[in-house]
Amino acid sequence: MSVQSDKIFQSIISHAKEYGFVFPSSEIYDGLSAVYDYGPNGSELKKNIRDYWWKSMTQMHENIVGIDAAIFMHPTTWKASGHVDNFSDPMIDNKDSKKRYRVDHLIEAKADILTNEGKADEAEALLKQMDILLAAEDFVSLKQLLADNKIVCSVSGTSNWTEIRQFNLMFDTQLGSVAEDANTIYLRPETAQGIFVNFLNVQKTARMKIPFGIAQTGKAFRNEIVARQFIFRMREFEQMEMQFFVRPGTEGFWYKFWKEARLQWHLSLGIDAEKYRYHDHVKLAHYAKEACDIEFEFPFGFKEVEGIHSRSDFDLTQHQLYSKKKMQYFDNDIDETTGKAFGNYIPYVVETSIGLDRMFLLILSNSYEEETITKEDGTTDSRVVLHIPTKIAPNKLAILPLTKKDGLPELARELMDECKPYFKCFFEEKDAIGKRYRRQDAIGTPFCVTVDHQSLEDKTVTIRYRDSMLQERISMDKVKDLVLNEIF
Ligand code: ATP
């Protein structure tokens, strides 16, 4: 990361804390590594992102329904899914500093350095080589790649590495009071398995016909070896996942469909397309047939925000095997080539999986601006503004009586009472108006309305737009619809 990008990233982290978006967890005890809490503005923004996703999946697609499965699941779930045996990252320890690293992170950091030095081709070749070796689980050559590229520990500065080992990322705990192996259960590392084990419950009760999807949002837990970059990589985080069940043979079509549809969802928030790119996987997860990431240009470079995975019939087949319960679907549509019904089969699955916290960081990074304003008299001023898309901004409208007297707060309250059943509003009567505007800019409120003495006479107010800072006088009874128009 360049010095300038690092400075901006640090400013975003401080801003998130100062304005009640994100706090380190249990901060009074010095925090807990890679665990964060969301404050008043943060929890609103997070909820709005979740709702925007949920609506786009379950309301805008008639063939997608939602569920809310428990975090704890029968431990055999994770044996069947392959997580007990395969959900691990290759890691390496530096013998001098005793620091542990994920091997891919070490190599990616080196690639970032090469890119910053203007050696983008070398960086790309290095990452390609890494992908191939990771896919082959060739840890000897991977360690050689570290040596060839003179990759050292940032703490000790040495390349005195241990062998590369696999490290399982699942947290476990005990069910009930007796600590025995048989009672070991896991905190789910992904929400997807809650969907798979409920596949037939949902299909039958909601009377779904293939192709159809099941969506879920909820907490997931991973014991990340190296947690860094603020809320980008957390040990407790939230996912928004959708599993789309399809007839075998059509998965290629649906994979392309969801790859495109998911990018369009991001762009529907008005975010610049230049900031996104696809990254097709060479190393596929143990369940995957085809996979890609949607990457976003964070201040620390292009990184994954969402994964689209063609998971074949792996998960349902595994659950059928381990549970000995049929996971089949009966398809009575007619196959044109045989003239008969497609009949019983285990559906194939295309998954879309996005991290809610990562999407939150994406929105913060994309919205944050330290702006210099040139005033009419030629002097300059500055402001920090969050250009959060209106649809998901924590507050949509700030209602600001110019003074605390002369009946202005009472009139402003009338507007507040009219609007607050429809969208989140903020009411404030303290401080100079300019100061109040700046505070709203800093938390991303798209519209401010000032109620002044003229409002008492003609029921008009001044509306100020966050991004342009333009102000205009409009009739008070137009405010609610103006905001509503921007939300839907
Ligand atoms: P990474 O390569 O960054 O570890 P992943 O490929 O393991 O991520 P998936 O298993 O595909 O991630 O999970 C889907 C999504 O969940 C990711 O695209 C990301 O947005 C989110 N996610 C995964 N791990 C974390 C984490 N530790 N903290 C926050 N979000 C995460």
Short mmCIF file of C-alpha atoms and ligand atoms in Angstrom, two decimals:
data_model
loop_
_atom_site.label_atom_id
_atom_site.label_comp_id
_atom_site.label_asym_id
_atom_site.label_seq_id
_atom_site.Cartn_x
_atom_site.Cartn_y
_atom_site.Cartn_z
CA MET A 1 0.00 0.00 0.00
CA SER A 2 1.42 3.42 -0.89
CA VAL A 3 2.02 5.93 1.91
CA GLN A 4 -0.83 8.10 0.61
CA SER A 5 -3.31 5.17 0.46
CA ASP A 6 -2.25 4.04 3.91
CA LYS A 7 -2.88 7.55 5.25
CA ILE A 8 -6.38 7.60 3.72
CA PHE A 9 -7.12 4.12 5.08
CA GLN A 10 -6.04 5.16 8.59
CA SER A 11 -8.23 8.28 8.30
CA ILE A 12 -11.21 6.10 7.31
CA ILE A 13 -10.65 3.88 10.37
CA SER A 14 -10.45 6.92 12.70
CA HIS A 15 -13.48 8.49 11.07
CA ALA A 16 -15.46 5.25 11.48
CA LYS A 17 -14.75 5.33 15.20
CA GLU A 18 -15.24 9.06 15.77
CA TYR A 19 -18.64 9.11 14.07
CA GLY A 20 -20.06 5.96 15.65
CA PHE A 21 -19.70 3.53 12.75
CA VAL A 22 -17.21 0.92 14.02
CA PHE A 23 -15.53 0.42 17.42
CA PRO A 24 -12.90 -2.15 18.38
CA SER A 25 -14.64 -4.90 20.40
CA SER A 26 -14.39 -4.59 24.21
CA GLU A 27 -12.15 -1.59 23.75
CA ILE A 28 -11.93 -0.79 27.49
CA TYR A 29 -9.94 -4.05 27.81
CA ASP A 30 -7.72 -3.06 24.85
CA GLY A 31 -9.93 -4.79 22.28
CA LEU A 32 -9.97 -8.29 20.85
CA SER A 33 -7.97 -8.93 17.72
CA ALA A 34 -10.04 -8.87 14.52
CA VAL A 35 -13.38 -8.46 16.31
CA TYR A 36 -15.37 -5.23 15.97
CA ASP A 37 -18.63 -3.68 17.15
CA TYR A 38 -20.89 -1.45 15.10
CA GLY A 39 -22.06 1.85 16.62
CA PRO A 40 -25.30 3.78 16.02
CA ASN A 41 -24.48 4.91 12.48
CA GLY A 42 -22.62 1.69 11.66
CA SER A 43 -25.46 -0.58 12.69
CA GLU A 44 -27.89 1.46 10.56
CA LEU A 45 -25.60 1.33 7.53
CA LYS A 46 -24.98 -2.39 8.01
CA LYS A 47 -28.70 -3.08 8.32
CA ASN A 48 -29.42 -1.02 5.21
CA ILE A 49 -26.84 -2.94 3.16
CA ARG A 50 -28.29 -6.24 4.43
CA ASP A 51 -31.85 -5.10 3.60
CA TYR A 52 -30.79 -3.92 0.13
CA TRP A 53 -29.26 -7.34 -0.57
CA TRP A 54 -32.21 -9.22 0.95
CA LYS A 55 -34.72 -7.23 -1.09
CA SER A 56 -32.78 -7.70 -4.32
CA MET A 57 -32.63 -11.46 -3.71
CA THR A 58 -35.93 -12.45 -2.13
CA GLN A 59 -38.29 -9.69 -3.29
CA MET A 60 -36.99 -8.98 -6.78
CA HIS A 61 -36.56 -12.68 -7.64
CA GLU A 62 -39.81 -14.61 -7.29
CA ASN A 63 -37.90 -17.89 -7.28
CA ILE A 64 -35.70 -17.09 -4.26
CA VAL A 65 -36.85 -17.52 -0.66
CA GLY A 66 -35.04 -16.81 2.59
CA ILE A 67 -34.23 -18.79 5.73
CA ASP A 68 -32.60 -18.07 9.08
CA ALA A 69 -30.73 -21.18 10.24
CA ALA A 70 -28.95 -21.60 13.60
CA ILE A 71 -25.22 -20.96 14.00
CA PHE A 72 -24.73 -24.30 15.75
CA MET A 73 -25.26 -27.35 13.60
CA HIS A 74 -24.87 -31.08 14.05
CA PRO A 75 -21.10 -31.72 13.93
CA THR A 76 -21.47 -34.28 11.12
CA THR A 77 -22.51 -31.36 8.89
CA TRP A 78 -18.89 -30.18 8.85
CA LYS A 79 -17.49 -33.66 8.29
CA ALA A 80 -19.83 -34.07 5.30
CA SER A 81 -19.11 -30.63 3.88
CA GLY A 82 -15.36 -31.28 3.97
CA HIS A 83 -14.61 -28.46 6.40
CA VAL A 84 -13.18 -30.71 9.12
CA ASP A 85 -10.63 -32.14 6.70
CA ASN A 86 -10.10 -29.33 4.19
CA PHE A 87 -11.01 -25.93 5.57
CA SER A 88 -7.49 -24.78 6.17
CA ASP A 89 -4.96 -22.26 4.96
CA PRO A 90 -1.29 -22.98 4.34
CA MET A 91 0.71 -21.09 6.95
CA ILE A 92 4.32 -20.65 7.87
CA ASP A 93 6.14 -19.41 11.00
CA ASN A 94 9.22 -17.28 11.18
CA LYS A 95 11.59 -19.01 13.65
CA ASP A 96 13.19 -15.74 14.77
CA SER A 97 10.14 -13.55 15.39
CA LYS A 98 7.76 -16.50 16.11
CA LYS A 99 5.23 -14.71 13.93
CA ARG A 100 2.79 -16.80 11.89
CA TYR A 101 1.76 -15.87 8.34
CA ARG A 102 -0.57 -17.11 5.67
CA VAL A 103 1.70 -18.03 2.77
CA ASP A 104 -0.58 -16.46 0.16
CA HIS A 105 -0.62 -13.19 2.14
CA LEU A 106 3.19 -13.05 2.18
CA ILE A 107 3.33 -13.54 -1.57
CA GLU A 108 0.50 -11.07 -2.22
CA ALA A 109 2.33 -8.45 -0.14
CA LYS A 110 5.44 -8.99 -2.26
CA ALA A 111 3.33 -8.63 -5.43
CA ASP A 112 1.97 -5.32 -4.07
CA ILE A 113 5.54 -4.07 -3.56
CA LEU A 114 6.47 -5.08 -7.12
CA THR A 115 3.39 -3.31 -8.49
CA ASN A 116 4.25 -0.13 -6.55
CA GLU A 117 7.75 -0.32 -8.04
CA GLY A 118 6.18 -0.31 -11.52
CA LYS A 119 6.83 -4.05 -12.07
CA ALA A 120 3.21 -5.08 -12.61
CA ASP A 121 4.14 -7.90 -15.02
CA GLU A 122 6.48 -9.48 -12.49
CA ALA A 123 3.79 -9.17 -9.82
CA GLU A 124 1.24 -10.86 -12.04
CA ALA A 125 3.63 -13.70 -12.89
CA LEU A 126 4.36 -14.22 -9.20
CA LEU A 127 0.66 -14.43 -8.31
CA LYS A 128 0.02 -16.82 -11.18
CA GLN A 129 2.84 -19.07 -10.02
CA MET A 130 1.44 -18.96 -6.46
CA ASP A 131 -2.05 -19.93 -7.66
CA ILE A 132 -0.66 -22.93 -9.54
CA LEU A 133 1.39 -24.15 -6.56
CA LEU A 134 -1.50 -23.63 -4.12
CA ALA A 135 -3.81 -25.55 -6.44
CA ALA A 136 -1.32 -28.43 -6.53
CA GLU A 137 -0.71 -28.14 -2.74
CA ASP A 138 2.98 -28.18 -3.63
CA PHE A 139 4.30 -26.72 -0.37
CA VAL A 140 7.97 -27.48 -1.10
CA SER A 141 7.92 -25.38 -4.27
CA LEU A 142 5.84 -22.74 -2.50
CA LYS A 143 8.53 -22.37 0.15
CA GLN A 144 11.11 -22.16 -2.65
CA LEU A 145 9.03 -19.36 -4.20
CA LEU A 146 9.41 -17.42 -0.93
CA ALA A 147 13.18 -17.91 -1.06
CA ASP A 148 13.47 -17.06 -4.78
CA ASN A 149 11.62 -13.80 -4.19
CA LYS A 150 13.58 -12.96 -1.03
CA ILE A 151 10.38 -12.75 1.03
CA VAL A 152 11.25 -12.05 4.66
CA CYS A 153 9.34 -11.62 7.94
CA SER A 154 8.47 -7.95 8.44
CA VAL A 155 9.29 -8.20 12.16
CA SER A 156 12.62 -10.11 12.24
CA GLY A 157 13.66 -9.23 8.70
CA THR A 158 14.88 -12.84 8.21
CA SER A 159 13.86 -15.70 5.94
CA ASN A 160 14.33 -18.30 8.68
CA TRP A 161 11.02 -20.09 7.93
CA THR A 162 9.48 -23.32 9.25
CA GLU A 163 7.95 -25.81 6.81
CA ILE A 164 4.53 -24.83 5.41
CA ARG A 165 1.62 -26.45 7.28
CA GLN A 166 -2.16 -26.47 7.00
CA PHE A 167 -4.12 -24.70 9.75
CA ASN A 168 -7.86 -25.40 10.23
CA LEU A 169 -9.92 -22.23 10.51
CA MET A 170 -12.93 -23.56 12.41
CA PHE A 171 -13.62 -22.57 16.03
CA ASP A 172 -14.92 -25.40 18.19
CA THR A 173 -16.72 -25.48 21.50
CA GLN A 174 -18.48 -28.00 23.76
CA LEU A 175 -22.19 -28.72 23.75
CA GLY A 176 -23.59 -29.27 27.25
CA SER A 177 -21.52 -29.48 30.39
CA VAL A 178 -19.29 -32.50 29.77
CA ALA A 179 -16.10 -31.84 27.82
CA GLU A 180 -15.86 -34.92 25.64
CA ASP A 181 -14.87 -35.21 22.02
CA ALA A 182 -18.35 -36.42 21.14
CA ASN A 183 -19.74 -33.09 22.36
CA THR A 184 -17.50 -30.94 20.18
CA ILE A 185 -19.44 -28.65 17.91
CA TYR A 186 -18.30 -25.87 15.59
CA LEU A 187 -19.21 -22.26 15.14
CA ARG A 188 -20.26 -22.24 11.48
CA PRO A 189 -17.51 -20.96 9.16
CA GLU A 190 -20.07 -20.20 6.42
CA THR A 191 -23.84 -19.85 6.34
CA ALA A 192 -24.21 -22.05 3.24
CA GLN A 193 -24.47 -25.39 5.04
CA GLY A 194 -27.60 -24.24 6.92
CA ILE A 195 -29.17 -23.86 3.48
CA PHE A 196 -28.04 -27.26 2.18
CA VAL A 197 -29.30 -29.27 5.15
CA ASN A 198 -32.69 -27.49 4.83
CA PHE A 199 -32.88 -27.92 1.07
CA LEU A 200 -35.84 -30.32 1.07
CA ASN A 201 -37.63 -28.62 4.00
CA VAL A 202 -37.64 -25.39 2.03
CA GLN A 203 -38.34 -26.90 -1.37
CA LYS A 204 -41.36 -28.80 -0.07
CA THR A 205 -42.86 -26.19 2.28
CA ALA A 206 -42.41 -23.25 -0.11
CA ARG A 207 -43.34 -25.52 -3.07
CA MET A 208 -40.32 -24.38 -5.06
CA LYS A 209 -39.64 -25.62 -8.57
CA ILE A 210 -36.13 -25.83 -9.98
CA PRO A 211 -34.40 -23.49 -10.75
CA PHE A 212 -34.82 -21.77 -7.38
CA GLY A 213 -32.69 -20.15 -4.72
CA ILE A 214 -32.45 -20.02 -0.93
CA ALA A 215 -30.97 -16.89 0.63
CA GLN A 216 -29.61 -16.34 4.11
CA THR A 217 -27.72 -13.70 6.05
CA GLY A 218 -25.96 -14.36 9.32
CA LYS A 219 -22.83 -14.67 11.40
CA ALA A 220 -19.89 -16.86 10.42
CA PHE A 221 -16.68 -17.48 12.35
CA ARG A 222 -13.16 -18.21 11.14
CA ASN A 223 -10.00 -18.43 13.19
CA GLU A 224 -8.06 -16.37 10.66
CA ILE A 225 -4.31 -16.81 11.14
CA VAL A 226 -3.54 -13.25 10.28
CA ALA A 227 -6.40 -10.87 10.75
CA ARG A 228 -5.68 -7.44 9.36
CA GLN A 229 -7.00 -4.50 7.41
CA PHE A 230 -9.67 -3.47 9.89
CA ILE A 231 -13.04 -5.12 9.16
CA PHE A 232 -11.78 -6.65 5.90
CA ARG A 233 -10.70 -9.86 7.64
CA MET A 234 -12.45 -10.59 10.91
CA ARG A 235 -12.78 -13.64 13.12
CA GLU A 236 -16.52 -13.04 13.61
CA PHE A 237 -18.27 -11.63 10.58
CA GLU A 238 -21.50 -11.73 8.66
CA GLN A 239 -22.22 -13.31 5.30
CA MET A 240 -25.04 -12.86 2.80
CA GLU A 241 -25.29 -16.04 0.78
CA MET A 242 -27.63 -17.44 -1.82
CA GLN A 243 -27.59 -21.01 -3.11
CA PHE A 244 -29.27 -21.43 -6.47
CA PHE A 245 -30.42 -25.02 -7.21
CA VAL A 246 -30.41 -25.99 -10.88
CA ARG A 247 -30.86 -28.95 -13.18
CA PRO A 248 -27.51 -30.71 -13.85
CA GLY A 249 -26.09 -29.51 -17.16
CA THR A 250 -27.47 -25.97 -16.77
CA GLU A 251 -24.96 -24.89 -14.11
CA GLY A 252 -22.67 -23.19 -16.70
CA PHE A 253 -25.53 -20.95 -17.80
CA TRP A 254 -26.52 -20.04 -14.24
CA TYR A 255 -22.91 -19.45 -13.17
CA LYS A 256 -22.56 -16.83 -15.93
CA PHE A 257 -25.97 -15.42 -15.08
CA TRP A 258 -25.13 -14.87 -11.39
CA LYS A 259 -21.62 -13.64 -12.11
CA GLU A 260 -23.11 -10.84 -14.20
CA ALA A 261 -26.16 -10.24 -11.96
CA ARG A 262 -24.04 -9.82 -8.85
CA LEU A 263 -21.76 -7.26 -10.48
CA GLN A 264 -24.86 -5.36 -11.61
CA TRP A 265 -26.10 -5.33 -8.00
CA HIS A 266 -22.89 -3.57 -6.94
CA LEU A 267 -23.16 -1.10 -9.82
CA SER A 268 -26.81 -0.40 -8.93
CA LEU A 269 -25.47 1.44 -5.89
CA GLY A 270 -23.89 3.96 -8.25
CA ILE A 271 -20.33 2.79 -7.61
CA ASP A 272 -17.86 3.38 -10.45
CA ALA A 273 -17.44 0.24 -12.62
CA GLU A 274 -13.69 0.97 -12.91
CA LYS A 275 -13.34 0.06 -9.25
CA TYR A 276 -14.47 -3.51 -9.87
CA ARG A 277 -12.93 -6.48 -11.61
CA TYR A 278 -13.43 -10.25 -11.79
CA HIS A 279 -10.77 -12.68 -10.66
CA ASP A 280 -11.29 -16.22 -11.98
CA HIS A 281 -9.93 -18.89 -9.66
CA VAL A 282 -7.16 -21.28 -10.62
CA LYS A 283 -7.12 -22.94 -7.21
CA LEU A 284 -10.64 -24.20 -6.65
CA ALA A 285 -12.11 -24.92 -3.20
CA HIS A 286 -12.72 -28.59 -2.45
CA TYR A 287 -16.35 -28.29 -3.56
CA ALA A 288 -16.00 -25.99 -6.58
CA LYS A 289 -16.33 -26.66 -10.30
CA GLU A 290 -15.85 -23.07 -11.42
CA ALA A 291 -15.34 -19.99 -9.27
CA CYS A 292 -14.59 -16.30 -9.44
CA ASP A 293 -14.28 -13.36 -7.10
CA ILE A 294 -15.71 -9.91 -7.59
CA GLU A 295 -12.85 -7.68 -6.50
CA PHE A 296 -13.04 -4.04 -5.46
CA GLU A 297 -10.26 -1.49 -5.37
CA PHE A 298 -9.88 -0.86 -1.62
CA PRO A 299 -7.25 1.67 -0.44
CA PHE A 300 -4.95 -1.37 -0.04
CA GLY A 301 -5.53 -2.61 -3.59
CA PHE A 302 -7.97 -4.85 -5.48
CA LYS A 303 -9.37 -7.46 -3.06
CA GLU A 304 -12.24 -9.94 -2.99
CA VAL A 305 -15.59 -8.71 -1.78
CA GLU A 306 -17.80 -11.48 -3.15
CA GLY A 307 -17.41 -15.01 -4.49
CA ILE A 308 -19.50 -16.76 -7.16
CA HIS A 309 -19.03 -20.53 -7.01
CA SER A 310 -20.36 -23.35 -9.12
CA ARG A 311 -20.48 -26.03 -6.40
CA SER A 312 -21.79 -28.94 -8.52
CA ASP A 313 -23.87 -31.45 -6.50
CA PHE A 314 -21.04 -31.83 -4.00
CA ASP A 315 -22.75 -30.58 -0.84
CA LEU A 316 -26.14 -32.28 -1.30
CA THR A 317 -24.46 -35.54 -2.31
CA GLN A 318 -22.23 -35.43 0.75
CA HIS A 319 -25.17 -34.74 3.07
CA GLN A 320 -27.12 -37.59 1.48
CA LEU A 321 -24.13 -39.88 2.07
CA TYR A 322 -23.54 -38.89 5.70
CA SER A 323 -27.18 -38.49 6.80
CA LYS A 324 -28.49 -41.42 4.74
CA LYS A 325 -31.48 -39.20 3.86
CA LYS A 326 -32.39 -38.68 0.22
CA MET A 327 -31.50 -35.21 -1.07
CA GLN A 328 -33.21 -35.69 -4.43
CA TYR A 329 -35.63 -33.51 -6.27
CA PHE A 330 -38.32 -34.85 -8.61
CA ASP A 331 -38.42 -32.83 -11.82
CA ASN A 332 -41.61 -33.49 -13.79
CA ASP A 333 -40.68 -31.16 -16.67
CA ILE A 334 -40.31 -33.00 -19.95
CA ASP A 335 -36.83 -33.53 -21.39
CA GLU A 336 -37.23 -32.71 -25.11
CA THR A 337 -34.51 -35.15 -26.17
CA THR A 338 -36.09 -38.19 -24.49
CA GLY A 339 -39.71 -37.07 -24.36
CA LYS A 340 -39.82 -38.20 -20.71
CA ALA A 341 -39.78 -36.29 -17.39
CA PHE A 342 -36.33 -35.41 -16.07
CA GLY A 343 -37.27 -37.40 -12.95
CA ASN A 344 -35.20 -37.70 -9.76
CA TYR A 345 -31.81 -36.07 -9.40
CA ILE A 346 -29.61 -34.22 -6.94
CA PRO A 347 -29.57 -30.60 -8.10
CA TYR A 348 -26.41 -28.68 -8.93
CA VAL A 349 -25.73 -25.45 -7.07
CA VAL A 350 -24.44 -22.01 -8.00
CA GLU A 351 -23.60 -19.92 -4.95
CA THR A 352 -23.23 -16.18 -4.48
CA SER A 353 -21.47 -15.28 -1.24
CA ILE A 354 -20.70 -11.77 -0.06
CA GLY A 355 -19.28 -10.57 3.25
CA LEU A 356 -21.54 -7.93 4.80
CA ASP A 357 -18.67 -6.37 6.74
CA ARG A 358 -16.49 -6.28 3.62
CA MET A 359 -19.32 -4.61 1.71
CA PHE A 360 -19.56 -2.11 4.57
CA LEU A 361 -15.85 -1.37 4.24
CA LEU A 362 -16.28 -1.05 0.48
CA ILE A 363 -19.02 1.56 1.00
CA LEU A 364 -16.94 3.48 3.55
CA SER A 365 -13.82 3.43 1.34
CA ASN A 366 -15.75 4.46 -1.72
CA SER A 367 -17.68 7.22 0.07
CA TYR A 368 -14.95 8.89 2.07
CA GLU A 369 -13.69 12.22 0.74
CA GLU A 370 -11.58 14.97 2.26
CA GLU A 371 -12.82 17.85 0.16
CA THR A 372 -11.41 21.36 -0.25
CA ILE A 373 -14.10 23.90 -1.00
CA THR A 374 -13.42 27.22 -2.69
CA LYS A 375 -15.93 29.79 -1.48
CA GLU A 376 -17.38 32.69 -3.50
CA ASP A 377 -14.92 35.18 -1.94
CA GLY A 378 -11.98 33.00 -3.05
CA THR A 379 -11.13 31.68 0.42
CA THR A 380 -11.03 27.93 0.99
CA ASP A 381 -12.63 25.65 3.50
CA SER A 382 -12.58 21.89 3.93
CA ARG A 383 -14.97 19.14 4.89
CA VAL A 384 -14.96 15.38 5.30
CA VAL A 385 -17.94 13.90 3.52
CA LEU A 386 -19.25 10.38 3.13
CA HIS A 387 -20.96 10.08 -0.26
CA ILE A 388 -22.94 7.03 0.90
CA PRO A 389 -25.56 5.96 -1.69
CA THR A 390 -28.86 7.50 -0.57
CA LYS A 391 -30.64 4.13 -0.51
CA ILE A 392 -28.38 2.83 2.25
CA ALA A 393 -27.35 6.01 4.14
CA PRO A 394 -27.84 5.69 7.94
CA ASN A 395 -30.04 8.81 8.02
CA LYS A 396 -31.84 10.01 4.92
CA LEU A 397 -32.86 13.44 6.16
CA ALA A 398 -31.65 15.86 8.86
CA ILE A 399 -34.24 18.37 10.05
CA LEU A 400 -32.62 21.47 11.50
CA PRO A 401 -34.57 24.39 13.01
CA LEU A 402 -32.40 27.50 12.57
CA THR A 403 -32.91 28.60 16.18
CA LYS A 404 -34.34 27.04 19.31
CA LYS A 405 -37.07 29.66 19.68
CA ASP A 406 -39.88 31.54 17.92
CA GLY A 407 -41.78 28.31 17.20
CA LEU A 408 -39.16 26.99 14.73
CA PRO A 409 -38.52 23.69 16.61
CA GLU A 410 -42.28 23.07 16.78
CA LEU A 411 -42.71 23.55 13.02
CA ALA A 412 -39.63 21.38 12.35
CA ARG A 413 -41.14 18.67 14.59
CA GLU A 414 -44.23 18.63 12.39
CA LEU A 415 -42.00 17.73 9.42
CA MET A 416 -40.17 15.16 11.53
CA ASP A 417 -43.45 13.49 12.53
CA GLU A 418 -44.57 13.45 8.91
CA CYS A 419 -41.36 11.85 7.59
CA LYS A 420 -40.12 9.48 10.28
CA PRO A 421 -42.62 6.68 9.63
CA TYR A 422 -41.21 6.46 6.07
CA PHE A 423 -37.42 6.76 6.48
CA LYS A 424 -34.83 7.48 9.16
CA CYS A 425 -34.58 11.17 10.04
CA PHE A 426 -32.33 13.07 12.40
CA PHE A 427 -33.41 16.12 14.39
CA GLU A 428 -30.97 18.66 15.81
CA GLU A 429 -31.38 22.20 17.11
CA LYS A 430 -27.97 22.90 18.72
CA ASP A 431 -25.01 24.80 17.19
CA ALA A 432 -24.53 27.03 14.17
CA ILE A 433 -26.14 25.72 11.00
CA GLY A 434 -22.79 25.38 9.16
CA LYS A 435 -21.46 23.15 11.92
CA ARG A 436 -24.57 21.01 11.82
CA TYR A 437 -24.25 20.61 8.02
CA ARG A 438 -20.64 19.45 8.45
CA ARG A 439 -21.66 16.83 11.02
CA GLN A 440 -24.30 15.48 8.64
CA ASP A 441 -21.77 15.42 5.77
CA ALA A 442 -19.45 13.39 7.98
CA ILE A 443 -22.08 10.68 8.55
CA GLY A 444 -23.34 10.72 4.98
CA THR A 445 -26.83 12.23 5.36
CA PRO A 446 -27.90 13.03 1.79
CA PHE A 447 -30.44 15.77 2.61
CA CYS A 448 -30.61 18.51 5.25
CA VAL A 449 -33.64 20.72 5.69
CA THR A 450 -33.46 24.02 7.56
CA VAL A 451 -36.59 25.51 9.05
CA ASP A 452 -36.28 29.29 9.47
CA HIS A 453 -38.48 32.34 10.09
CA GLN A 454 -39.67 32.45 6.50
CA SER A 455 -40.92 28.87 6.97
CA LEU A 456 -43.36 30.17 9.60
CA GLU A 457 -44.81 32.55 7.05
CA ASP A 458 -44.95 30.52 3.84
CA LYS A 459 -44.27 26.88 4.89
CA THR A 460 -41.15 26.65 2.71
CA VAL A 461 -37.78 25.28 3.87
CA THR A 462 -34.21 25.27 2.60
CA ILE A 463 -33.11 21.87 1.38
CA ARG A 464 -29.35 21.28 1.10
CA TYR A 465 -27.87 18.46 -0.96
CA ARG A 466 -24.87 16.69 0.59
CA ASP A 467 -22.81 16.02 -2.54
CA SER A 468 -23.24 19.32 -4.41
CA MET A 469 -23.86 21.42 -1.26
CA LEU A 470 -26.46 23.27 -3.37
CA GLN A 471 -29.37 24.74 -1.50
CA GLU A 472 -32.87 25.54 -2.71
CA ARG A 473 -36.12 26.64 -1.23
CA ILE A 474 -38.97 24.17 -1.53
CA SER A 475 -42.40 23.79 -0.10
CA MET A 476 -42.33 21.85 3.17
CA ASP A 477 -45.01 19.46 1.96
CA LYS A 478 -42.75 18.36 -0.93
CA VAL A 479 -39.88 17.17 1.30
CA LYS A 480 -41.16 13.69 2.12
CA ASP A 481 -41.81 12.74 -1.53
CA LEU A 482 -38.51 14.22 -2.68
CA VAL A 483 -36.64 11.90 -0.30
CA LEU A 484 -38.87 8.91 -1.02
CA ASN A 485 -38.18 9.33 -4.76
CA GLU A 486 -34.46 8.95 -4.11
CA ILE A 487 -34.83 5.84 -1.97
CA PHE A 488 -36.88 3.68 -4.31
P1 ATP B 1 -10.47 -14.80 1.60
O1 ATP B 1 -9.78 -15.39 0.40
O2 ATP B 1 -10.43 -13.29 1.64
O3 ATP B 1 -10.08 -15.44 2.89
P2 ATP B 1 -12.60 -16.58 1.04
O4 ATP B 1 -12.39 -16.84 -0.42
O5 ATP B 1 -12.17 -17.59 2.03
O6 ATP B 1 -12.01 -15.14 1.44
P3 ATP B 1 -15.37 -17.20 0.98
O7 ATP B 1 -15.25 -18.44 1.76
O8 ATP B 1 -15.64 -17.29 -0.48
O9 ATP B 1 -14.11 -16.25 1.26
O10 ATP B 1 -16.48 -16.30 1.69
C1 ATP B 1 -17.35 -15.45 0.97
C2 ATP B 1 -17.24 -14.01 1.39
O11 ATP B 1 -17.25 -13.90 2.82
C3 ATP B 1 -15.93 -13.35 0.98
O12 ATP B 1 -16.01 -12.90 -0.35
C4 ATP B 1 -15.82 -12.22 1.96
O13 ATP B 1 -16.56 -11.10 1.53
C5 ATP B 1 -16.46 -12.79 3.21
N1 ATP B 1 -15.43 -13.21 4.17
C6 ATP B 1 -14.73 -14.36 4.18
N2 ATP B 1 -13.87 -14.41 5.21
C7 ATP B 1 -14.03 -13.24 5.87
C8 ATP B 1 -13.45 -12.68 7.05
N3 ATP B 1 -12.53 -13.35 7.75
N4 ATP B 1 -13.85 -11.45 7.45
C9 ATP B 1 -14.79 -10.77 6.77
N5 ATP B 1 -15.38 -11.25 5.66
C10 ATP B 1 -15.02 -12.46 5.22
#
